[in-house]
PDB file of C-alpha atoms in Angstrom:
ATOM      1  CA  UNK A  11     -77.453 -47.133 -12.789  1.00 50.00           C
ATOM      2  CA  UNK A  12     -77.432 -46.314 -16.947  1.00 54.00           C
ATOM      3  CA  UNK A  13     -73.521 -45.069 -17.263  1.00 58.00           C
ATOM      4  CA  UNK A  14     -73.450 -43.194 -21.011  1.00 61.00           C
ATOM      5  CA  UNK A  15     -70.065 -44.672 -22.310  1.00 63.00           C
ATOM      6  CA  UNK A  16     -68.276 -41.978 -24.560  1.00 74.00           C
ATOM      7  CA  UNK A  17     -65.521 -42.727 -27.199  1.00 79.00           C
ATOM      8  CA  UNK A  18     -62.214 -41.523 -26.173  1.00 88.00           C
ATOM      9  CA  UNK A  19     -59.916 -39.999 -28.557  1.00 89.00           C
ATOM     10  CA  UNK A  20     -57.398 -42.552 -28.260  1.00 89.00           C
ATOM     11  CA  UNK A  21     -60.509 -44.946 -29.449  1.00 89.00           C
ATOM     12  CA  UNK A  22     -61.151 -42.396 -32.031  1.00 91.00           C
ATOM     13  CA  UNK A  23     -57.638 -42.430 -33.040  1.00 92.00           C
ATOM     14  CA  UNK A  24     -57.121 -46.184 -32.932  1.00 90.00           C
ATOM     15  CA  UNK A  25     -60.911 -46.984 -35.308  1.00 90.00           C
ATOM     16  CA  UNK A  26     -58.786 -44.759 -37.794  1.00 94.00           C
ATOM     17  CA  UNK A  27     -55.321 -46.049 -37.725  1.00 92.00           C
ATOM     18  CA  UNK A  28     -57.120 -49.628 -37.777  1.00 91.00           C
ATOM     19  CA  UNK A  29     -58.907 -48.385 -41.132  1.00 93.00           C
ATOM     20  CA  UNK A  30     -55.980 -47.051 -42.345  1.00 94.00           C
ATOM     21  CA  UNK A  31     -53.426 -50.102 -42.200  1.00 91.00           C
ATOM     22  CA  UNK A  32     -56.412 -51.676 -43.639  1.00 91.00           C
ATOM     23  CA  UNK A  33     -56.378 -49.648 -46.841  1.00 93.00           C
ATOM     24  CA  UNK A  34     -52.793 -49.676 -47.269  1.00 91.00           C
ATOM     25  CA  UNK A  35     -52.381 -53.384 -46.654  1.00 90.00           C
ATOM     26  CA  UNK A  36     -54.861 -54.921 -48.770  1.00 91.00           C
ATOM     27  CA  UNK A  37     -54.625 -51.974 -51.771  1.00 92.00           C
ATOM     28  CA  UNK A  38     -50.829 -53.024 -51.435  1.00 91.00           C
ATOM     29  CA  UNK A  39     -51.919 -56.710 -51.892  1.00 93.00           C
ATOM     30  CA  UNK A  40     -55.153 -55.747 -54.554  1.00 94.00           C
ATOM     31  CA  UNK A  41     -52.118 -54.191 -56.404  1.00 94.00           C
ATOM     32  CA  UNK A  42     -49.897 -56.860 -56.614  1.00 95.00           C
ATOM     33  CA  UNK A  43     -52.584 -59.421 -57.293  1.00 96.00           C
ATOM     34  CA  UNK A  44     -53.979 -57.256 -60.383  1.00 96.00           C
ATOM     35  CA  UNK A  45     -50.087 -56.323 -61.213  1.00 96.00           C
ATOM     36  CA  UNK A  46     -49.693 -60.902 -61.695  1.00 96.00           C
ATOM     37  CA  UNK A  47     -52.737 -60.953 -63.357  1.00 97.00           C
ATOM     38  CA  UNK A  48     -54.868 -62.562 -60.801  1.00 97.00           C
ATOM     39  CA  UNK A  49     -58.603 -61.768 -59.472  1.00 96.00           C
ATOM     40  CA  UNK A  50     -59.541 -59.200 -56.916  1.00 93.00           C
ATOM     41  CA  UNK A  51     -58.357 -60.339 -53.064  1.00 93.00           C
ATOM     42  CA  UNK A  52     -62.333 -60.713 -52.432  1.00 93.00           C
ATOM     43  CA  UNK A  53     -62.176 -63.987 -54.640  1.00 95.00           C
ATOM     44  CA  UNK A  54     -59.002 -65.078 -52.475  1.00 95.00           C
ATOM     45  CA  UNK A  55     -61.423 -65.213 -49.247  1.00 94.00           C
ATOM     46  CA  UNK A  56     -63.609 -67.211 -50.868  1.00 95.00           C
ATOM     47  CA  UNK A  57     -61.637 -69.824 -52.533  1.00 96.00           C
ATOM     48  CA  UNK A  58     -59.666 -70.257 -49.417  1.00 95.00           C
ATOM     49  CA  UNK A  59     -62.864 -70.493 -46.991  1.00 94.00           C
ATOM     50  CA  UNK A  60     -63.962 -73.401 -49.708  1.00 95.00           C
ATOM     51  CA  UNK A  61     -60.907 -75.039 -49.568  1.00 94.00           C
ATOM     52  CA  UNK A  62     -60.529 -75.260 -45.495  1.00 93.00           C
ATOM     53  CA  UNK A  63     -63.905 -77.353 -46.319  1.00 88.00           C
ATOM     54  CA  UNK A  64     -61.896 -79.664 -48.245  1.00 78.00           C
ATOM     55  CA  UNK A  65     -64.663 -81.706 -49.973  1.00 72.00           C
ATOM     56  CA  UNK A  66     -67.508 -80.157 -48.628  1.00 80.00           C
ATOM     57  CA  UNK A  67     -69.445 -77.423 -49.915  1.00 87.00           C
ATOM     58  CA  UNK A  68     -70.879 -73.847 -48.342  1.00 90.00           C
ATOM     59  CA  UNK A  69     -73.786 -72.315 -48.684  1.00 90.00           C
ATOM     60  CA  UNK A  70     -74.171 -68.639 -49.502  1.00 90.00           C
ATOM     61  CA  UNK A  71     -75.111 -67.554 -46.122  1.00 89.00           C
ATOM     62  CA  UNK A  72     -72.369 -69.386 -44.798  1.00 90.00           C
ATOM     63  CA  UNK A  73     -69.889 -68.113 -46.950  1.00 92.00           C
ATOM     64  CA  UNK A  74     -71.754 -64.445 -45.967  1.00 90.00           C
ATOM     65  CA  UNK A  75     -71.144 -64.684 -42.396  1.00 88.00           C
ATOM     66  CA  UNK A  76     -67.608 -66.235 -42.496  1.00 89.00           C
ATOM     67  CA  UNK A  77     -66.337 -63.223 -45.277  1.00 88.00           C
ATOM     68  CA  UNK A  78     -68.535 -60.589 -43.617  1.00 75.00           C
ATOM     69  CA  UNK A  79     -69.663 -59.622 -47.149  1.00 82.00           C
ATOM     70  CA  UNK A  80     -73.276 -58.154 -47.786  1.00 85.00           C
ATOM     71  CA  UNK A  81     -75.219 -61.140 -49.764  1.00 85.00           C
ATOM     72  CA  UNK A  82     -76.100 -59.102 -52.657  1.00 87.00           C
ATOM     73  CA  UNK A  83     -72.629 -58.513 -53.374  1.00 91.00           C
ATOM     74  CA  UNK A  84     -71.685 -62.138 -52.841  1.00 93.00           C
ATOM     75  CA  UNK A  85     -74.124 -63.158 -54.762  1.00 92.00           C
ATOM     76  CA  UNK A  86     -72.631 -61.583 -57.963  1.00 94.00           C
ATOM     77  CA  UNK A  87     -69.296 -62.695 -57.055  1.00 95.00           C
ATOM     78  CA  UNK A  88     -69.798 -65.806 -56.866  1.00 95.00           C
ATOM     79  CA  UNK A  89     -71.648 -65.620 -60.399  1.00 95.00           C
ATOM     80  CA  UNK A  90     -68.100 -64.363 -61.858  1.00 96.00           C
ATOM     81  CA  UNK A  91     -66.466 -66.635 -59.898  1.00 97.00           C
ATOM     82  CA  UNK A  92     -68.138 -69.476 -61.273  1.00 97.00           C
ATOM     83  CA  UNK A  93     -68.279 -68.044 -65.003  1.00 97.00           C
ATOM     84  CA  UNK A  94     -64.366 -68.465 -64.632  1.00 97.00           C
ATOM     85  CA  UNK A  95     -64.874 -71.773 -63.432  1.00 97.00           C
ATOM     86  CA  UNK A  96     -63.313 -71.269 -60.150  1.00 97.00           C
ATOM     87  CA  UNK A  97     -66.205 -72.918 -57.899  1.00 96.00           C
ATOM     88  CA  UNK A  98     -69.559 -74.935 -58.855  1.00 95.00           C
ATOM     89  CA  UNK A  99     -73.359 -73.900 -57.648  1.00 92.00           C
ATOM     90  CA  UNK A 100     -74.863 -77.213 -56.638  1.00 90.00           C
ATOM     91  CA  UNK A 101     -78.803 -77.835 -55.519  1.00 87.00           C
ATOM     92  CA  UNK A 102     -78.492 -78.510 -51.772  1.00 79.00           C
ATOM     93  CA  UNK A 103     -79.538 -82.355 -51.387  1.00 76.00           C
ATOM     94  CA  UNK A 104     -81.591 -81.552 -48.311  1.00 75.00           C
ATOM     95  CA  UNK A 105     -83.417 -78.674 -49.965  1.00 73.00           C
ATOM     96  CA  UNK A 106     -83.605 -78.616 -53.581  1.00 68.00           C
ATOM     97  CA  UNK A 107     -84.028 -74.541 -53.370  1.00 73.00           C
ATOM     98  CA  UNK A 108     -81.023 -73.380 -51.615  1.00 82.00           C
ATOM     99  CA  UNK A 109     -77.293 -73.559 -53.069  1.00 88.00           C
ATOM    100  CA  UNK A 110     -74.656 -74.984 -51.995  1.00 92.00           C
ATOM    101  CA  UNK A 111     -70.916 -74.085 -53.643  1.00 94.00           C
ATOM    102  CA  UNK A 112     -68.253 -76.156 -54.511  1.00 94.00           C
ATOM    103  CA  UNK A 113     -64.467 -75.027 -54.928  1.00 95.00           C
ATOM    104  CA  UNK A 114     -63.138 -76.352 -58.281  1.00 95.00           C
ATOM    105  CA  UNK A 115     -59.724 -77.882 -59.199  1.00 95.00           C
ATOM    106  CA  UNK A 116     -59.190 -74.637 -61.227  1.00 97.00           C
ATOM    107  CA  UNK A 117     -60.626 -72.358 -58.047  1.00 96.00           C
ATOM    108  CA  UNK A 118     -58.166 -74.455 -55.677  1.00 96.00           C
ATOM    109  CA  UNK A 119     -55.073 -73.841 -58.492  1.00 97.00           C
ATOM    110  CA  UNK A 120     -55.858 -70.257 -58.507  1.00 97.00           C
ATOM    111  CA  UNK A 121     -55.827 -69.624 -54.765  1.00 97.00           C
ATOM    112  CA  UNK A 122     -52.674 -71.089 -54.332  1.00 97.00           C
ATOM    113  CA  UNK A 123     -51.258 -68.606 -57.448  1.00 98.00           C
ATOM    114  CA  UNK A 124     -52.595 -66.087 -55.957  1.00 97.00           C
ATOM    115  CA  UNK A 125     -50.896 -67.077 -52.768  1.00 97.00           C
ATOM    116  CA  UNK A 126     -47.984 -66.473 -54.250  1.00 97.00           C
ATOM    117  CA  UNK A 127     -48.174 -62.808 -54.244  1.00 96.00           C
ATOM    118  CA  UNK A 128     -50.288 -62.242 -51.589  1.00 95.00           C
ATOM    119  CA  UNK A 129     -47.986 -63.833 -49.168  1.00 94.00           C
ATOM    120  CA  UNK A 130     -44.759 -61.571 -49.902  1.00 94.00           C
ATOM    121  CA  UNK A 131     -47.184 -58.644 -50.072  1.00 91.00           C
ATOM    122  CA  UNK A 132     -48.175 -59.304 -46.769  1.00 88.00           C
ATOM    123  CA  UNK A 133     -44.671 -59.964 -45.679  1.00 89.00           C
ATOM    124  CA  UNK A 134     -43.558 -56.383 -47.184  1.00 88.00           C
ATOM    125  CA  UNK A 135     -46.288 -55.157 -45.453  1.00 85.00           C
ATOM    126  CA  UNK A 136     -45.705 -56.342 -42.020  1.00 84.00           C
ATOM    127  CA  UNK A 137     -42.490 -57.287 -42.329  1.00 79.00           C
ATOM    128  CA  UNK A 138     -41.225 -54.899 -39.627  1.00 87.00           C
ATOM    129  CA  UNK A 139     -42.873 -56.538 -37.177  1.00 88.00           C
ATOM    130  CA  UNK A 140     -41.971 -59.331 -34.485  1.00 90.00           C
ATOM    131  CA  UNK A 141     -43.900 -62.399 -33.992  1.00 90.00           C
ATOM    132  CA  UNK A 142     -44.447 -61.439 -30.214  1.00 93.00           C
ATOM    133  CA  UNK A 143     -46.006 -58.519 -32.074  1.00 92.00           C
ATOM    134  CA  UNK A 144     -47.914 -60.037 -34.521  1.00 89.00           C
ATOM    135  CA  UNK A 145     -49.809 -62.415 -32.122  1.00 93.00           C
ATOM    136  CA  UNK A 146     -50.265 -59.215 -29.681  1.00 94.00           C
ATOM    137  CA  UNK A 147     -52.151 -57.720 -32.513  1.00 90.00           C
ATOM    138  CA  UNK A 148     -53.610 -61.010 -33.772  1.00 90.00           C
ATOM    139  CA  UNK A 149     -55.124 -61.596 -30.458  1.00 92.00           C
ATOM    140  CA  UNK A 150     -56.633 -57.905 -30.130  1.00 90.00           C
ATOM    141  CA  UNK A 151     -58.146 -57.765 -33.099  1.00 88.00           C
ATOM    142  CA  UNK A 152     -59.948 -61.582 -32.511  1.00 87.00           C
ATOM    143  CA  UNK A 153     -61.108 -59.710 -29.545  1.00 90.00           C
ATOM    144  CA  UNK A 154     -62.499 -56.505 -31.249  1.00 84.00           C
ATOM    145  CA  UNK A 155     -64.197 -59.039 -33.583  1.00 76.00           C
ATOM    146  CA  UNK A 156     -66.043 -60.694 -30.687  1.00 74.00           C
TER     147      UNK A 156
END
């Protein structure tokens, strides 16, 4: 039997307080990044997925899918990315077509700079709340993301 599943208005309620935090917390952190003279928290995601790689290298669409960001618009950051010299385009080995991209000493520098206002902004930000809480929320929003 087809059930038709309706949002509630506590769903309704928690989509927007979801979107909300999310606006406050990273324009808090987009603020303080800009305010130290640092790039945009977009370039933070990608330096740090690049350095988890250690040596390796991603490819665009790998980068795509792990940042959730549309590839046109990753496509242009990384261009400014690597015009600052933060990470290297390289010719994939196994297909001399597709891309592959590399952090950079001065892309792994800058991420941990960066770190260094991000983290007390995100401290600041959720500062109020207990670890217990944190991993509650952790844990629900992995589960959302499913």
């Amino acid at each position: 039997m087809d059930q038709k599943i309706s949002t509630t208005s506590a769903q309704i309620r928690a989509w927007i307080a979801l979107n909300r935090a999310w606006t406050r917390v990273s324009g808090r952190v987009e603020t303080r990044l800009k305010q130290a003279g640092h790039p945009p928290l977009a370039w933070y995601d990608v330096l740090w997925e690049l350095e988890k790689m250690r040596d390796c290298c991603l490819r665009p669409v790998e980068l795509e899918a792990r940042l959730l960001i549309r590839q046109h618009n990753l496509s242009r950051l990384l261009t400014r990315m690597e015009t600052a010299g933060m990470v290297e385009k390289l010719r994939c080995p196994e297909d001399g077509r597709g891309l592959q991209i590399r952090l950079t000493d001065t892309g792994r520098e800058a991420r941990k700079a960066m770190w260094e206002v991000y983290r007390p902004a995100l401290d600041e930000a959720l500062g109020d709340m207990s670890p217990a809480q944190a991993e509650a929320l952790a844990d629900r929003l992995d589960a959302l993301g499913r």
